[in-house]
């Protein structure tokens, strides 16, 4: 799409450094963009302002302001400074755009604005503001693509990795959290410090997930089991959207859970960390998901392997596929003239990869984390199905 195209500025072969009061005399350049004083052989920096006016004229009308069948004919028109806004293309061009060109194509250089003053002309200011807003929407959109990818990936993580990410989220600084706080506030439209299932579905509506998939992800993030996604849970699920987590942070999480400094995470460590009322079967299941060598405890190497290359590749695949689905949704809404959801306010993006399969744990995965006091009797008598 044109939003992703790059603009390259080239051809500085005739550029020249000059002193503030210096006059130049060589007639160089392309004749139809030359200012009259270049042709006359006595000019300064405002010739560039004239040339910008010529280029703006050409871009808006696909025609030259000073046209002639021969070079001499063009020169005569340039020296007289005569042009017109006639033709069907100019019928739909704004008055501000015409005034912009008119100010730049003043025959007398003293009547032209400086390059700095050109930036303040109304037509350019209107478009600069629009581009700033567009750039901001693009940035927000790309950030939201990363957030949804992180959420989708989090739903499929093993429970120990979810726990580790929650620990990392609890200990994160404002700088490490970055834009995630603002996105949480955008999703939390009721401003009650929690994301409801309806708010969650609305936020991800453009990504074409089914209701089953959305509920799947919601319950995987609802670590406390309250029926809402709280701020710390949201951070845990989206930390990786802010960038790759450094091994130092992973090591800190391991050390915090390995409270007895044995170098291993054991069922006893999890019981101390999560609450002694939790069933051993549930805690053993957390260990078994990661225990590669079957020694009933988790070494640091096994813990670190939760962030292996395959997980990173899956996160990237989720990002690219999600961005593609969002773009398709927005294209469809644009063609139908309908308005979309939260992420419709952001525009842009990306790749043409096909949608990847979504794999995750069953609903309710991780409901025990840090929820020590609530529903103890229910949990003791009926552990959630994993």
Tab-separated table of C-alpha atoms in Angstrom:
chain	number	residue	atom	x	y	z
A	1	UNK	CA	0.000	0.000	0.000
A	2	UNK	CA	1.098	3.569	-0.562
A	3	UNK	CA	1.327	4.139	3.202
A	4	UNK	CA	4.325	1.800	3.370
A	5	UNK	CA	6.176	3.307	0.410
A	6	UNK	CA	9.386	5.245	1.003
A	7	UNK	CA	10.226	8.692	-0.364
A	8	UNK	CA	13.823	9.133	-1.502
A	9	UNK	CA	15.220	12.614	-2.099
A	10	UNK	CA	17.922	12.570	-4.793
A	11	UNK	CA	19.900	14.712	-7.251
A	12	UNK	CA	21.865	17.141	-5.106
A	13	UNK	CA	24.477	17.581	-7.844
A	14	UNK	CA	23.708	21.300	-8.229
A	15	UNK	CA	23.355	22.061	-4.524
A	16	UNK	CA	25.764	24.624	-3.110
A	17	UNK	CA	26.675	26.111	0.246
A	18	UNK	CA	26.398	29.876	0.264
A	19	UNK	CA	26.965	32.857	2.548
A	20	UNK	CA	23.935	34.800	3.722
A	21	UNK	CA	24.654	37.812	1.503
A	22	UNK	CA	26.207	35.894	-1.379
A	23	UNK	CA	24.841	36.209	-4.909
A	24	UNK	CA	25.132	33.394	-7.429
A	25	UNK	CA	25.411	33.841	-11.183
A	26	UNK	CA	25.600	30.488	-12.975
A	27	UNK	CA	22.408	29.552	-14.810
A	28	UNK	CA	22.116	25.878	-13.849
A	29	UNK	CA	19.198	23.506	-13.484
A	30	UNK	CA	16.138	22.473	-15.471
A	31	UNK	CA	14.727	25.403	-17.363
A	32	UNK	CA	11.042	24.928	-16.509
A	33	UNK	CA	11.769	24.923	-12.745
A	34	UNK	CA	14.242	27.826	-12.853
A	35	UNK	CA	13.325	31.057	-11.126
A	36	UNK	CA	13.450	34.192	-13.335
A	37	UNK	CA	16.528	35.529	-11.531
A	38	UNK	CA	18.463	32.308	-12.309
A	39	UNK	CA	17.874	32.955	-15.988
A	40	UNK	CA	19.004	36.555	-15.465
A	41	UNK	CA	22.200	35.314	-13.754
A	42	UNK	CA	21.857	37.073	-10.381
A	43	UNK	CA	20.160	35.148	-7.607
A	44	UNK	CA	20.142	33.900	-3.999
A	45	UNK	CA	18.437	31.206	-1.928
A	46	UNK	CA	14.839	32.158	-2.725
A	47	UNK	CA	15.157	30.544	-6.136
A	48	UNK	CA	14.506	27.272	-4.309
A	49	UNK	CA	11.203	28.642	-3.029
A	50	UNK	CA	10.190	29.373	-6.625
A	51	UNK	CA	11.168	25.860	-7.694
A	52	UNK	CA	9.055	24.360	-4.898
A	53	UNK	CA	6.119	26.377	-6.206
A	54	UNK	CA	6.672	24.967	-9.699
A	55	UNK	CA	6.863	21.394	-8.392
A	56	UNK	CA	3.711	21.882	-6.286
A	57	UNK	CA	1.918	23.180	-9.389
A	58	UNK	CA	3.010	20.098	-11.329
A	59	UNK	CA	2.007	17.650	-8.597
A	60	UNK	CA	-1.455	19.157	-8.241
A	61	UNK	CA	-2.252	19.546	-11.943
A	62	UNK	CA	0.028	17.145	-13.847
A	63	UNK	CA	1.026	20.096	-16.036
A	64	UNK	CA	3.762	22.733	-16.209
A	65	UNK	CA	3.058	26.306	-15.075
A	66	UNK	CA	5.394	27.665	-17.746
A	67	UNK	CA	4.964	25.568	-20.859
A	68	UNK	CA	6.521	26.199	-24.255
A	69	UNK	CA	7.325	24.265	-27.396
A	70	UNK	CA	10.926	25.436	-27.312
A	71	UNK	CA	13.439	26.283	-24.598
A	72	UNK	CA	13.305	29.972	-25.536
A	73	UNK	CA	9.524	29.946	-25.357
A	74	UNK	CA	9.656	28.488	-21.840
A	75	UNK	CA	12.260	31.063	-20.770
A	76	UNK	CA	10.079	33.938	-21.981
A	77	UNK	CA	7.124	32.636	-19.949
A	78	UNK	CA	9.252	32.141	-16.820
A	79	UNK	CA	10.732	35.638	-17.003
A	80	UNK	CA	7.241	37.133	-17.274
A	81	UNK	CA	6.012	34.910	-14.410
A	82	UNK	CA	2.680	34.286	-16.076
A	83	UNK	CA	0.718	31.128	-15.294
A	84	UNK	CA	-2.931	30.256	-14.703
A	85	UNK	CA	-5.101	27.894	-12.674
A	86	UNK	CA	-7.259	26.975	-15.649
A	87	UNK	CA	-8.267	23.419	-16.462
A	88	UNK	CA	-10.491	20.787	-14.909
A	89	UNK	CA	-7.846	19.635	-12.401
A	90	UNK	CA	-7.847	23.038	-10.752
A	91	UNK	CA	-11.634	22.998	-10.344
A	92	UNK	CA	-11.291	20.570	-7.430
A	93	UNK	CA	-8.139	22.088	-5.955
A	94	UNK	CA	-8.559	24.042	-2.731
A	95	UNK	CA	-8.156	27.801	-2.548
A	96	UNK	CA	-5.457	27.295	0.113
A	97	UNK	CA	-3.399	25.189	-2.326
A	98	UNK	CA	-3.693	27.813	-5.051
A	99	UNK	CA	-2.718	30.568	-2.612
A	100	UNK	CA	0.283	28.483	-1.542
A	101	UNK	CA	1.550	28.291	-5.129
A	102	UNK	CA	0.748	31.950	-5.769
A	103	UNK	CA	2.895	33.062	-2.823
A	104	UNK	CA	5.852	30.946	-3.949
A	105	UNK	CA	5.726	32.035	-7.597
A	106	UNK	CA	6.134	35.747	-6.937
A	107	UNK	CA	8.197	37.357	-9.682
A	108	UNK	CA	10.094	39.546	-7.207
A	109	UNK	CA	12.187	37.386	-4.821
A	110	UNK	CA	11.627	39.940	-2.044
A	111	UNK	CA	7.890	39.175	-2.205
A	112	UNK	CA	8.403	35.434	-1.752
A	113	UNK	CA	8.414	33.854	1.701
A	114	UNK	CA	11.574	32.306	3.080
A	115	UNK	CA	11.760	28.528	3.307
A	116	UNK	CA	10.979	28.771	7.034
A	117	UNK	CA	7.958	30.971	6.329
A	118	UNK	CA	6.730	28.507	3.705
A	119	UNK	CA	6.325	25.922	6.458
A	120	UNK	CA	3.827	28.207	8.188
A	121	UNK	CA	1.581	28.785	5.170
A	122	UNK	CA	-2.000	27.572	5.831
A	123	UNK	CA	-2.154	24.873	3.152
A	124	UNK	CA	1.061	23.218	4.289
A	125	UNK	CA	0.106	23.510	7.945
A	126	UNK	CA	-3.216	21.783	7.294
A	127	UNK	CA	-1.462	18.898	5.616
A	128	UNK	CA	1.341	18.725	8.181
A	129	UNK	CA	-1.261	18.375	10.928
A	130	UNK	CA	-3.013	15.677	8.911
A	131	UNK	CA	0.245	13.791	8.375
A	132	UNK	CA	1.126	14.041	12.047
A	133	UNK	CA	-2.242	12.544	12.942
A	134	UNK	CA	-1.830	9.875	10.288
A	135	UNK	CA	1.660	9.053	11.489
A	136	UNK	CA	0.381	8.828	15.049
A	137	UNK	CA	-2.462	6.517	13.967
A	138	UNK	CA	-0.004	4.346	12.037
A	139	UNK	CA	2.251	4.099	15.075
A	140	UNK	CA	-0.684	3.234	17.340
A	141	UNK	CA	-1.901	0.671	14.846
A	142	UNK	CA	1.436	-1.097	14.622
A	143	UNK	CA	1.693	-1.067	18.415
A	144	UNK	CA	-1.765	-2.614	18.697
A	145	UNK	CA	-0.788	-5.311	16.191
A	146	UNK	CA	2.087	-6.235	18.494
A	147	UNK	CA	-0.219	-6.255	21.517
A	148	UNK	CA	-2.733	-8.610	19.902
A	149	UNK	CA	0.088	-10.915	18.797
A	150	UNK	CA	1.466	-10.997	22.323
A	151	UNK	CA	-1.998	-11.733	23.729
A	152	UNK	CA	-2.549	-14.583	21.282
A	153	UNK	CA	0.861	-16.048	22.068
A	154	UNK	CA	0.340	-15.679	25.825
A	155	UNK	CA	-2.842	-17.767	25.612
A	156	UNK	CA	-0.764	-20.690	24.360
A	157	UNK	CA	2.090	-20.406	26.854
A	158	UNK	CA	2.724	-22.983	29.528
A	159	UNK	CA	1.597	-21.954	32.990
A	160	UNK	CA	5.086	-21.431	34.382
A	161	UNK	CA	5.875	-18.935	31.624
A	162	UNK	CA	2.634	-17.073	32.363
A	163	UNK	CA	3.633	-16.953	36.008
A	164	UNK	CA	7.110	-15.699	35.111
A	165	UNK	CA	5.672	-12.953	32.902
A	166	UNK	CA	3.360	-11.893	35.709
A	167	UNK	CA	6.360	-11.652	38.042
A	168	UNK	CA	8.260	-9.610	35.442
A	169	UNK	CA	5.232	-7.354	34.943
A	170	UNK	CA	4.951	-6.716	38.696
A	171	UNK	CA	8.591	-5.631	38.815
A	172	UNK	CA	8.623	-3.566	35.619
A	173	UNK	CA	9.391	0.144	35.536
A	174	UNK	CA	7.367	2.776	33.670
A	175	UNK	CA	10.041	2.817	30.969
A	176	UNK	CA	9.763	-0.938	30.469
A	177	UNK	CA	5.968	-0.777	30.367
A	178	UNK	CA	6.068	1.994	27.763
A	179	UNK	CA	2.983	2.306	25.580
A	180	UNK	CA	1.194	-0.643	27.216
A	181	UNK	CA	-0.370	1.553	29.904
A	182	UNK	CA	-1.975	3.781	27.273
A	183	UNK	CA	-3.323	0.806	25.332
A	184	UNK	CA	-4.824	-0.640	28.524
A	185	UNK	CA	-6.620	2.664	29.078
A	186	UNK	CA	-7.887	2.664	25.495
A	187	UNK	CA	-9.342	-0.820	25.864
A	188	UNK	CA	-10.811	-0.079	29.322
A	189	UNK	CA	-13.548	2.159	27.914
A	190	UNK	CA	-15.580	2.010	31.140
A	191	UNK	CA	-12.555	3.377	33.059
A	192	UNK	CA	-13.069	0.948	35.948
A	193	UNK	CA	-9.454	-0.332	35.951
A	194	UNK	CA	-10.430	-3.652	34.459
A	195	UNK	CA	-11.090	-5.004	30.971
A	196	UNK	CA	-14.400	-6.828	30.622
A	197	UNK	CA	-15.025	-9.583	28.098
A	198	UNK	CA	-17.064	-7.164	25.967
A	199	UNK	CA	-14.296	-4.537	26.021
A	200	UNK	CA	-11.787	-7.239	25.113
A	201	UNK	CA	-13.873	-8.409	22.166
A	202	UNK	CA	-14.406	-4.837	20.977
A	203	UNK	CA	-10.680	-4.074	21.106
A	204	UNK	CA	-9.800	-7.119	18.990
A	205	UNK	CA	-12.819	-6.979	16.676
A	206	UNK	CA	-10.765	-6.047	13.616
A	207	UNK	CA	-8.576	-9.155	13.918
A	208	UNK	CA	-11.336	-11.560	12.832
A	209	UNK	CA	-11.131	-13.902	15.812
A	210	UNK	CA	-14.177	-16.023	16.559
A	211	UNK	CA	-16.030	-15.557	19.851
A	212	UNK	CA	-14.630	-18.896	21.014
A	213	UNK	CA	-11.055	-17.770	20.311
A	214	UNK	CA	-11.594	-14.410	22.025
A	215	UNK	CA	-13.097	-16.031	25.122
A	216	UNK	CA	-10.252	-18.545	25.037
A	217	UNK	CA	-7.657	-15.763	25.160
A	218	UNK	CA	-9.596	-13.697	27.693
A	219	UNK	CA	-9.752	-16.512	30.245
A	220	UNK	CA	-6.087	-17.366	29.675
A	221	UNK	CA	-5.168	-13.768	30.575
A	222	UNK	CA	-7.642	-13.587	33.484
A	223	UNK	CA	-5.040	-15.121	35.754
A	224	UNK	CA	-6.794	-14.079	38.958
A	225	UNK	CA	-10.054	-15.651	37.789
A	226	UNK	CA	-12.152	-12.539	38.523
A	227	UNK	CA	-13.955	-12.286	35.193
A	228	UNK	CA	-11.936	-9.182	34.303
A	229	UNK	CA	-8.417	-8.550	33.052
A	230	UNK	CA	-6.618	-6.385	35.581
A	231	UNK	CA	-3.679	-4.148	34.791
A	232	UNK	CA	-0.990	-6.543	36.022
A	233	UNK	CA	-2.561	-9.414	34.070
A	234	UNK	CA	-2.686	-7.275	30.938
A	235	UNK	CA	0.976	-6.350	31.361
A	236	UNK	CA	1.933	-9.998	31.791
A	237	UNK	CA	0.138	-10.895	28.560
A	238	UNK	CA	1.590	-7.996	26.577
A	239	UNK	CA	5.110	-7.483	27.963
A	240	UNK	CA	6.613	-9.080	24.875
A	241	UNK	CA	4.851	-6.521	22.658
A	242	UNK	CA	7.225	-3.938	24.106
A	243	UNK	CA	10.238	-5.889	22.919
A	244	UNK	CA	12.252	-8.978	23.679
A	245	UNK	CA	12.553	-9.601	27.402
A	246	UNK	CA	16.149	-9.490	28.544
A	247	UNK	CA	17.611	-12.593	30.151
A	248	UNK	CA	18.426	-10.570	33.255
A	249	UNK	CA	14.689	-10.064	33.838
A	250	UNK	CA	14.021	-13.758	33.267
A	251	UNK	CA	16.747	-14.652	35.768
A	252	UNK	CA	15.213	-12.278	38.338
A	253	UNK	CA	11.855	-14.028	37.964
A	254	UNK	CA	13.510	-17.435	38.395
A	255	UNK	CA	15.338	-16.297	41.532
A	256	UNK	CA	12.155	-14.851	43.009
A	257	UNK	CA	10.270	-18.129	42.589
A	258	UNK	CA	13.323	-20.162	43.708
A	259	UNK	CA	13.077	-18.603	47.156
A	260	UNK	CA	15.400	-21.125	48.849
A	261	UNK	CA	18.176	-20.496	46.287
A	262	UNK	CA	18.491	-24.174	45.482
A	263	UNK	CA	18.956	-23.430	41.801
A	264	UNK	CA	15.720	-25.256	40.994
A	265	UNK	CA	12.010	-24.448	41.074
A	266	UNK	CA	10.210	-27.160	42.989
A	267	UNK	CA	6.626	-27.897	43.950
A	268	UNK	CA	7.495	-26.578	47.415
A	269	UNK	CA	8.680	-23.289	45.868
A	270	UNK	CA	5.430	-22.950	43.932
A	271	UNK	CA	3.398	-23.748	47.022
A	272	UNK	CA	5.229	-21.061	49.019
A	273	UNK	CA	4.928	-18.593	46.185
A	274	UNK	CA	1.316	-19.179	45.149
A	275	UNK	CA	-0.277	-20.312	48.371
A	276	UNK	CA	-0.184	-23.471	50.468
A	277	UNK	CA	-3.872	-24.196	49.870
A	278	UNK	CA	-3.272	-25.064	46.222
A	279	UNK	CA	-3.618	-28.753	45.318
A	280	UNK	CA	-0.349	-30.607	44.761
A	281	UNK	CA	-1.774	-32.048	41.553
A	282	UNK	CA	-2.130	-28.544	40.124
A	283	UNK	CA	1.409	-27.548	41.142
A	284	UNK	CA	2.859	-30.805	39.813
A	285	UNK	CA	1.140	-30.129	36.489
A	286	UNK	CA	2.925	-26.767	36.265
A	287	UNK	CA	6.261	-28.514	36.846
A	288	UNK	CA	5.531	-31.373	34.439
A	289	UNK	CA	4.837	-28.998	31.524
A	290	UNK	CA	8.450	-27.778	31.643
A	291	UNK	CA	10.355	-30.648	33.282
A	292	UNK	CA	12.310	-31.968	30.296
A	293	UNK	CA	14.581	-34.328	32.275
A	294	UNK	CA	11.730	-35.576	34.512
A	295	UNK	CA	13.494	-34.902	37.809
A	296	UNK	CA	10.379	-33.222	39.286
A	297	UNK	CA	11.968	-29.767	39.430
A	298	UNK	CA	12.810	-26.983	36.992
A	299	UNK	CA	16.410	-25.963	36.364
A	300	UNK	CA	17.287	-22.492	35.136
A	301	UNK	CA	18.070	-23.938	31.698
A	302	UNK	CA	14.598	-25.487	31.489
A	303	UNK	CA	13.082	-22.208	32.673
A	304	UNK	CA	15.032	-20.163	30.117
A	305	UNK	CA	13.969	-22.552	27.340
A	306	UNK	CA	10.442	-21.179	27.733
A	307	UNK	CA	11.760	-18.249	25.664
A	308	UNK	CA	13.238	-20.360	22.872
A	309	UNK	CA	13.446	-19.433	19.192
A	310	UNK	CA	10.273	-21.328	18.318
A	311	UNK	CA	8.293	-19.154	20.743
A	312	UNK	CA	9.792	-16.028	19.176
A	313	UNK	CA	8.917	-17.237	15.677
A	314	UNK	CA	5.347	-17.964	16.749
A	315	UNK	CA	5.043	-14.485	18.229
A	316	UNK	CA	6.237	-12.954	14.961
A	317	UNK	CA	3.863	-15.134	12.944
A	318	UNK	CA	0.966	-14.025	15.153
A	319	UNK	CA	1.978	-10.403	14.579
A	320	UNK	CA	2.136	-10.670	10.786
A	321	UNK	CA	-1.047	-12.698	10.464
A	322	UNK	CA	-2.944	-10.438	12.852
A	323	UNK	CA	-1.841	-7.306	11.028
A	324	UNK	CA	-2.949	-8.815	7.724
A	325	UNK	CA	-6.381	-9.694	9.127
A	326	UNK	CA	-6.792	-6.206	10.592
A	327	UNK	CA	-5.893	-4.601	7.280
A	328	UNK	CA	-8.426	-6.801	5.499
A	329	UNK	CA	-11.101	-5.782	8.018
A	330	UNK	CA	-10.318	-2.103	7.609
A	331	UNK	CA	-10.292	-2.377	3.812
A	332	UNK	CA	-13.706	-4.038	3.947
A	333	UNK	CA	-15.075	-1.341	6.261
A	334	UNK	CA	-13.629	1.364	4.052
A	335	UNK	CA	-15.292	-0.039	0.934
A	336	UNK	CA	-18.633	-0.445	2.719
A	337	UNK	CA	-18.467	2.971	4.376
A	338	UNK	CA	-19.084	1.497	7.823
A	339	UNK	CA	-17.264	2.498	10.973
A	340	UNK	CA	-15.219	0.016	12.925
A	341	UNK	CA	-13.951	-0.606	16.396
A	342	UNK	CA	-11.129	0.739	18.507
A	343	UNK	CA	-8.320	-0.183	16.142
A	344	UNK	CA	-10.092	1.371	13.135
A	345	UNK	CA	-8.806	4.724	14.400
A	346	UNK	CA	-5.323	3.491	13.618
A	347	UNK	CA	-4.367	2.837	9.981
A	348	UNK	CA	-1.579	0.983	8.225
A	349	UNK	CA	0.097	-2.142	7.529
A	350	UNK	CA	1.731	-5.068	6.690
A	351	UNK	CA	2.444	-8.449	5.375
A	352	UNK	CA	0.681	-11.033	3.240
A	353	UNK	CA	1.313	-14.138	5.306
A	354	UNK	CA	-1.567	-16.533	5.729
A	355	UNK	CA	-3.243	-16.818	9.075
A	356	UNK	CA	-1.489	-19.203	11.426
A	357	UNK	CA	-3.311	-21.751	13.534
A	358	UNK	CA	-4.138	-20.714	17.048
A	359	UNK	CA	-3.012	-23.159	19.689
A	360	UNK	CA	-3.542	-22.562	23.369
A	361	UNK	CA	-4.379	-24.247	26.618
A	362	UNK	CA	-7.960	-25.020	27.532
A	363	UNK	CA	-10.157	-22.324	29.027
A	364	UNK	CA	-9.275	-21.341	32.550
A	365	UNK	CA	-5.550	-21.970	32.245
A	366	UNK	CA	-3.654	-20.279	35.053
A	367	UNK	CA	-6.651	-19.248	37.156
A	368	UNK	CA	-4.785	-19.805	40.436
A	369	UNK	CA	-1.915	-17.359	40.079
A	370	UNK	CA	-1.721	-14.862	42.936
A	371	UNK	CA	-5.370	-15.466	43.818
A	372	UNK	CA	-4.720	-16.926	47.244
A	373	UNK	CA	-7.680	-15.798	49.290
A	374	UNK	CA	-10.569	-16.045	46.834
A	375	UNK	CA	-12.787	-19.115	46.455
A	376	UNK	CA	-10.470	-21.369	48.455
A	377	UNK	CA	-13.078	-23.985	49.149
A	378	UNK	CA	-14.110	-24.139	45.506
A	379	UNK	CA	-10.538	-24.541	44.370
A	380	UNK	CA	-9.655	-27.163	46.929
A	381	UNK	CA	-12.672	-29.256	46.107
A	382	UNK	CA	-12.696	-28.728	42.338
A	383	UNK	CA	-9.419	-27.777	40.626
A	384	UNK	CA	-9.953	-26.211	37.200
A	385	UNK	CA	-9.562	-28.458	34.187
A	386	UNK	CA	-6.398	-27.714	32.214
